[in-house]
Coordinates of C-alpha atoms in Angstrom, one line a residue:
V1 CA 34.5 129.6 97.2
E2 CA 34.6 126.4 99.2
P3 CA 33.0 126.1 102.7
H4 CA 35.0 125.0 105.6
F5 CA 35.9 121.3 105.3
P6 CA 33.8 119.0 107.5
V7 CA 35.4 117.6 110.7
L8 CA 36.3 113.9 110.5
F9 CA 36.8 111.6 113.5
V10 CA 40.5 110.8 113.7
S11 CA 42.8 109.2 116.2
A12 CA 44.6 111.4 118.7
M13 CA 47.9 112.8 117.5
K14 CA 50.9 114.0 119.4
V15 CA 51.2 117.7 118.5
I16 CA 54.0 120.2 119.4
I17 CA 53.2 123.9 119.0
F18 CA 55.9 126.5 118.7
G19 CA 54.9 130.0 119.7
A20 CA 52.1 128.5 121.9
N21 CA 52.0 131.5 124.1
G22 CA 51.3 134.0 121.3
L23 CA 47.9 135.2 120.2
L24 CA 47.3 132.4 117.7
G25 CA 49.3 129.8 119.6
Q26 CA 47.0 130.1 122.7
Y27 CA 43.9 129.4 120.6
A28 CA 45.7 126.5 118.8
W29 CA 46.7 124.6 121.9
K30 CA 43.3 125.0 123.5
C31 CA 41.6 123.9 120.2
A32 CA 43.9 120.9 119.8
L33 CA 43.3 119.7 123.4
E34 CA 39.6 120.1 123.0
A35 CA 39.8 117.9 119.9
G36 CA 41.4 115.2 121.9
H37 CA 45.0 115.5 120.8
E38 CA 48.1 115.3 123.1
V39 CA 49.7 118.7 123.0
T40 CA 53.1 120.1 123.9
A41 CA 53.7 123.8 124.1
F42 CA 57.3 124.9 123.2
V43 CA 57.7 128.5 124.5
R44 CA 60.3 130.9 125.7
S45 CA 58.1 132.4 128.4
P46 CA 55.8 129.8 130.0
D47 CA 54.4 132.5 132.3
K48 CA 52.5 134.0 129.3
L49 CA 50.5 130.8 128.8
D50 CA 46.8 131.0 129.9
K51 CA 47.0 129.0 133.1
D52 CA 43.4 130.0 134.0
D53 CA 42.0 127.9 131.2
P54 CA 40.8 124.5 132.6
K55 CA 42.5 122.7 129.7
F56 CA 45.9 124.0 130.9
E57 CA 46.3 121.0 133.2
Q58 CA 46.4 118.7 130.1
L59 CA 49.1 120.8 128.4
Q60 CA 52.7 119.7 128.4
V61 CA 55.1 122.7 128.5
V62 CA 58.7 122.8 127.3
T63 CA 60.7 126.0 127.8
G64 CA 63.2 126.8 125.1
D65 CA 64.3 128.9 122.1
V66 CA 63.4 128.0 118.6
M67 CA 66.9 128.9 117.5
D68 CA 68.4 126.3 119.8
A69 CA 68.8 123.2 117.6
D70 CA 69.3 120.7 120.4
A71 CA 66.3 122.0 122.3
V72 CA 64.1 121.7 119.3
K73 CA 65.3 118.2 118.4
L74 CA 64.8 117.0 122.0
A75 CA 61.3 118.5 122.3
C76 CA 60.1 117.2 119.0
G77 CA 61.0 113.6 119.7
G78 CA 58.0 111.3 119.7
H79 CA 55.6 113.9 118.2
D80 CA 53.6 113.3 115.0
V81 CA 53.1 116.9 113.9
V82 CA 54.5 120.4 114.3
I83 CA 52.4 123.5 114.4
S84 CA 54.4 126.7 114.0
C85 CA 52.7 129.9 115.2
V86 CA 55.9 131.8 115.9
S87 CA 56.3 135.5 115.0
P88 CA 59.6 137.4 114.5
A89 CA 59.7 138.9 118.0
G90 CA 63.1 139.9 119.2
G91 CA 64.3 140.6 115.7
T92 CA 64.9 137.0 114.5
P93 CA 63.8 136.8 110.9
T94 CA 60.8 134.6 110.1
I95 CA 62.8 132.5 107.6
D96 CA 65.5 131.7 110.2
M97 CA 62.9 130.5 112.7
A98 CA 61.2 128.4 110.1
K99 CA 64.5 126.7 109.0
S100 CA 65.4 125.9 112.6
I101 CA 62.0 124.5 113.6
V102 CA 61.6 122.4 110.4
T103 CA 65.1 121.2 110.0
N104 CA 65.5 120.1 113.6
A105 CA 62.0 118.6 113.9
M106 CA 62.7 116.5 110.8
A107 CA 65.9 115.3 112.4
S108 CA 63.7 114.0 115.2
G109 CA 61.5 112.2 112.8
V110 CA 58.6 114.6 112.4
Q111 CA 57.1 114.6 108.9
Q112 CA 54.0 116.7 109.2
F113 CA 54.0 120.5 109.5
Y114 CA 51.4 123.2 109.8
M115 CA 53.2 126.6 109.2
V116 CA 51.5 129.9 109.7
G117 CA 52.2 132.8 107.3
G118 CA 50.0 135.5 105.9
C119 CA 47.7 136.2 102.9
G120 CA 50.5 137.8 101.0
V121 CA 51.7 134.3 99.9
L122 CA 48.4 133.3 98.3
W123 CA 47.8 133.2 94.6
V124 CA 45.7 136.0 93.0
E125 CA 42.7 134.1 91.6
G126 CA 43.2 132.9 88.1
T127 CA 47.0 133.7 88.0
N128 CA 50.3 132.3 89.1
K129 CA 51.2 135.5 91.0
T130 CA 51.1 136.0 94.7
V131 CA 49.1 138.7 96.4
M132 CA 51.4 141.8 96.6
L133 CA 50.5 143.6 99.7
K134 CA 52.5 146.6 98.6
D135 CA 49.9 147.2 95.9
K136 CA 47.1 147.4 98.5
E137 CA 46.2 150.9 99.3
G138 CA 47.3 151.9 102.8
M139 CA 49.1 148.6 103.6
P140 CA 51.7 149.3 106.3
E141 CA 55.4 148.7 105.4
G142 CA 55.6 146.2 108.3
L143 CA 53.1 143.9 106.7
Q144 CA 54.9 144.2 103.4
K145 CA 58.1 143.1 105.1
A146 CA 56.3 140.2 106.9
S147 CA 54.9 139.0 103.6
K148 CA 58.3 138.8 102.1
G149 CA 59.4 136.7 105.1
H150 CA 56.5 134.4 104.7
I151 CA 57.3 133.9 101.0
L152 CA 60.9 133.0 101.8
S153 CA 59.6 130.5 104.4
L154 CA 57.2 128.9 101.8
E155 CA 60.1 128.7 99.3
F156 CA 62.2 127.0 101.9
M157 CA 59.4 124.4 102.7
E158 CA 59.4 123.5 99.0
T159 CA 63.1 122.5 99.2
T160 CA 62.7 120.2 102.2
G161 CA 61.4 117.2 100.3
L162 CA 58.4 117.1 102.6
T163 CA 55.0 116.2 101.2
Q164 CA 52.9 116.5 104.4
Y165 CA 52.9 120.2 105.1
T166 CA 50.6 123.1 104.7
F167 CA 50.9 126.9 105.0
L168 CA 48.1 128.7 106.7
C169 CA 47.6 132.1 105.1
P170 CA 45.2 134.4 107.0
G171 CA 45.0 138.2 106.7
K172 CA 44.7 140.3 109.8
M173 CA 43.8 138.0 112.8
T174 CA 41.3 139.5 115.3
D175 CA 40.7 138.2 118.8
G176 CA 37.6 136.0 119.0
P177 CA 36.3 132.5 118.7
A178 CA 35.8 130.5 115.5
N179 CA 33.3 131.9 113.1
P180 CA 30.9 129.2 111.8
N181 CA 30.7 131.1 108.5
C182 CA 34.5 131.1 108.1
I183 CA 35.7 130.5 104.5
V184 CA 38.6 128.1 103.8
K185 CA 40.0 128.2 100.3
L186 CA 43.0 126.4 99.0
D187 CA 45.9 128.4 97.4
E188 CA 43.9 131.4 96.2
F189 CA 43.1 134.7 97.9
V190 CA 39.5 135.4 98.7
E191 CA 38.7 138.9 97.6
G192 CA 38.1 141.0 100.6
G193 CA 39.6 138.3 102.8
F194 CA 41.9 140.4 104.9
K195 CA 40.4 139.4 108.2
A196 CA 39.8 136.2 110.2
S197 CA 39.4 135.5 113.9
L198 CA 42.2 133.8 115.8
G199 CA 39.7 131.0 116.7
S200 CA 38.8 130.4 113.1
C201 CA 42.5 130.2 112.2
A202 CA 43.2 127.7 115.0
K203 CA 40.3 125.6 114.0
A204 CA 41.3 125.5 110.4
I205 CA 44.6 123.9 111.5
V206 CA 43.2 121.5 114.1
D207 CA 40.4 120.3 111.9
D208 CA 43.0 119.0 109.4
L209 CA 45.1 117.1 112.0
G210 CA 45.0 113.4 111.1
V211 CA 43.1 114.3 107.9
G212 CA 45.7 115.9 105.7
Q213 CA 43.3 117.5 103.2
H214 CA 45.4 120.7 103.3
F215 CA 48.8 119.1 102.7
G216 CA 50.5 120.5 99.7
H217 CA 48.4 123.7 99.7
R218 CA 48.4 127.2 100.9
V219 CA 45.3 127.7 103.0
C220 CA 43.3 131.0 102.9
V221 CA 41.2 131.6 106.0
A222 CA 38.8 134.5 105.8
E223 CA 35.5 135.6 107.2
P224 CA 32.7 137.2 105.2

């Protein structure tokens, strides 16, 4: 099991985060700003953003719907990288949101993507099979369905022709800051790794901005 990759000094990037007012999205924009990047939050409900955080004044906010092609294209113009933290709230399938974000962001010139899925798309160690959550005792049906949506999204990413994208694959995300003992492993599931803090997941994304060590990989994030 590899330790977390070291943080390298990189130039500031222009980052747009979809789902920035969600649980992971809030951690992601704060972490990216703290790392010195220029950050835009694309959200449906800007009132849900944490305006009490002192970094909020540095955040650019765009209100829109990820299924609105023109809004996504316009918002993504001039950005270097997309981070997608969206969840299927409101009944829109995960795959449909992924297609809208990626297709329209690419039309605006974005070539780097960090997509968030779940541990169900990781390989079982030593095999070419994905983790099947339905085989895990007591796994709720909702998580099984979410895993299928993430697999479809990953399969879609493989058809885009992009080379600079990664798929973050945590298990259950719990509220809390980054854990210094967090484990980051490429492509394969860490046995017992069904939990990681929101802070650890956000940091795993932001640490790779401008570095690209995770491109072309599924990224397991887990805490011992």
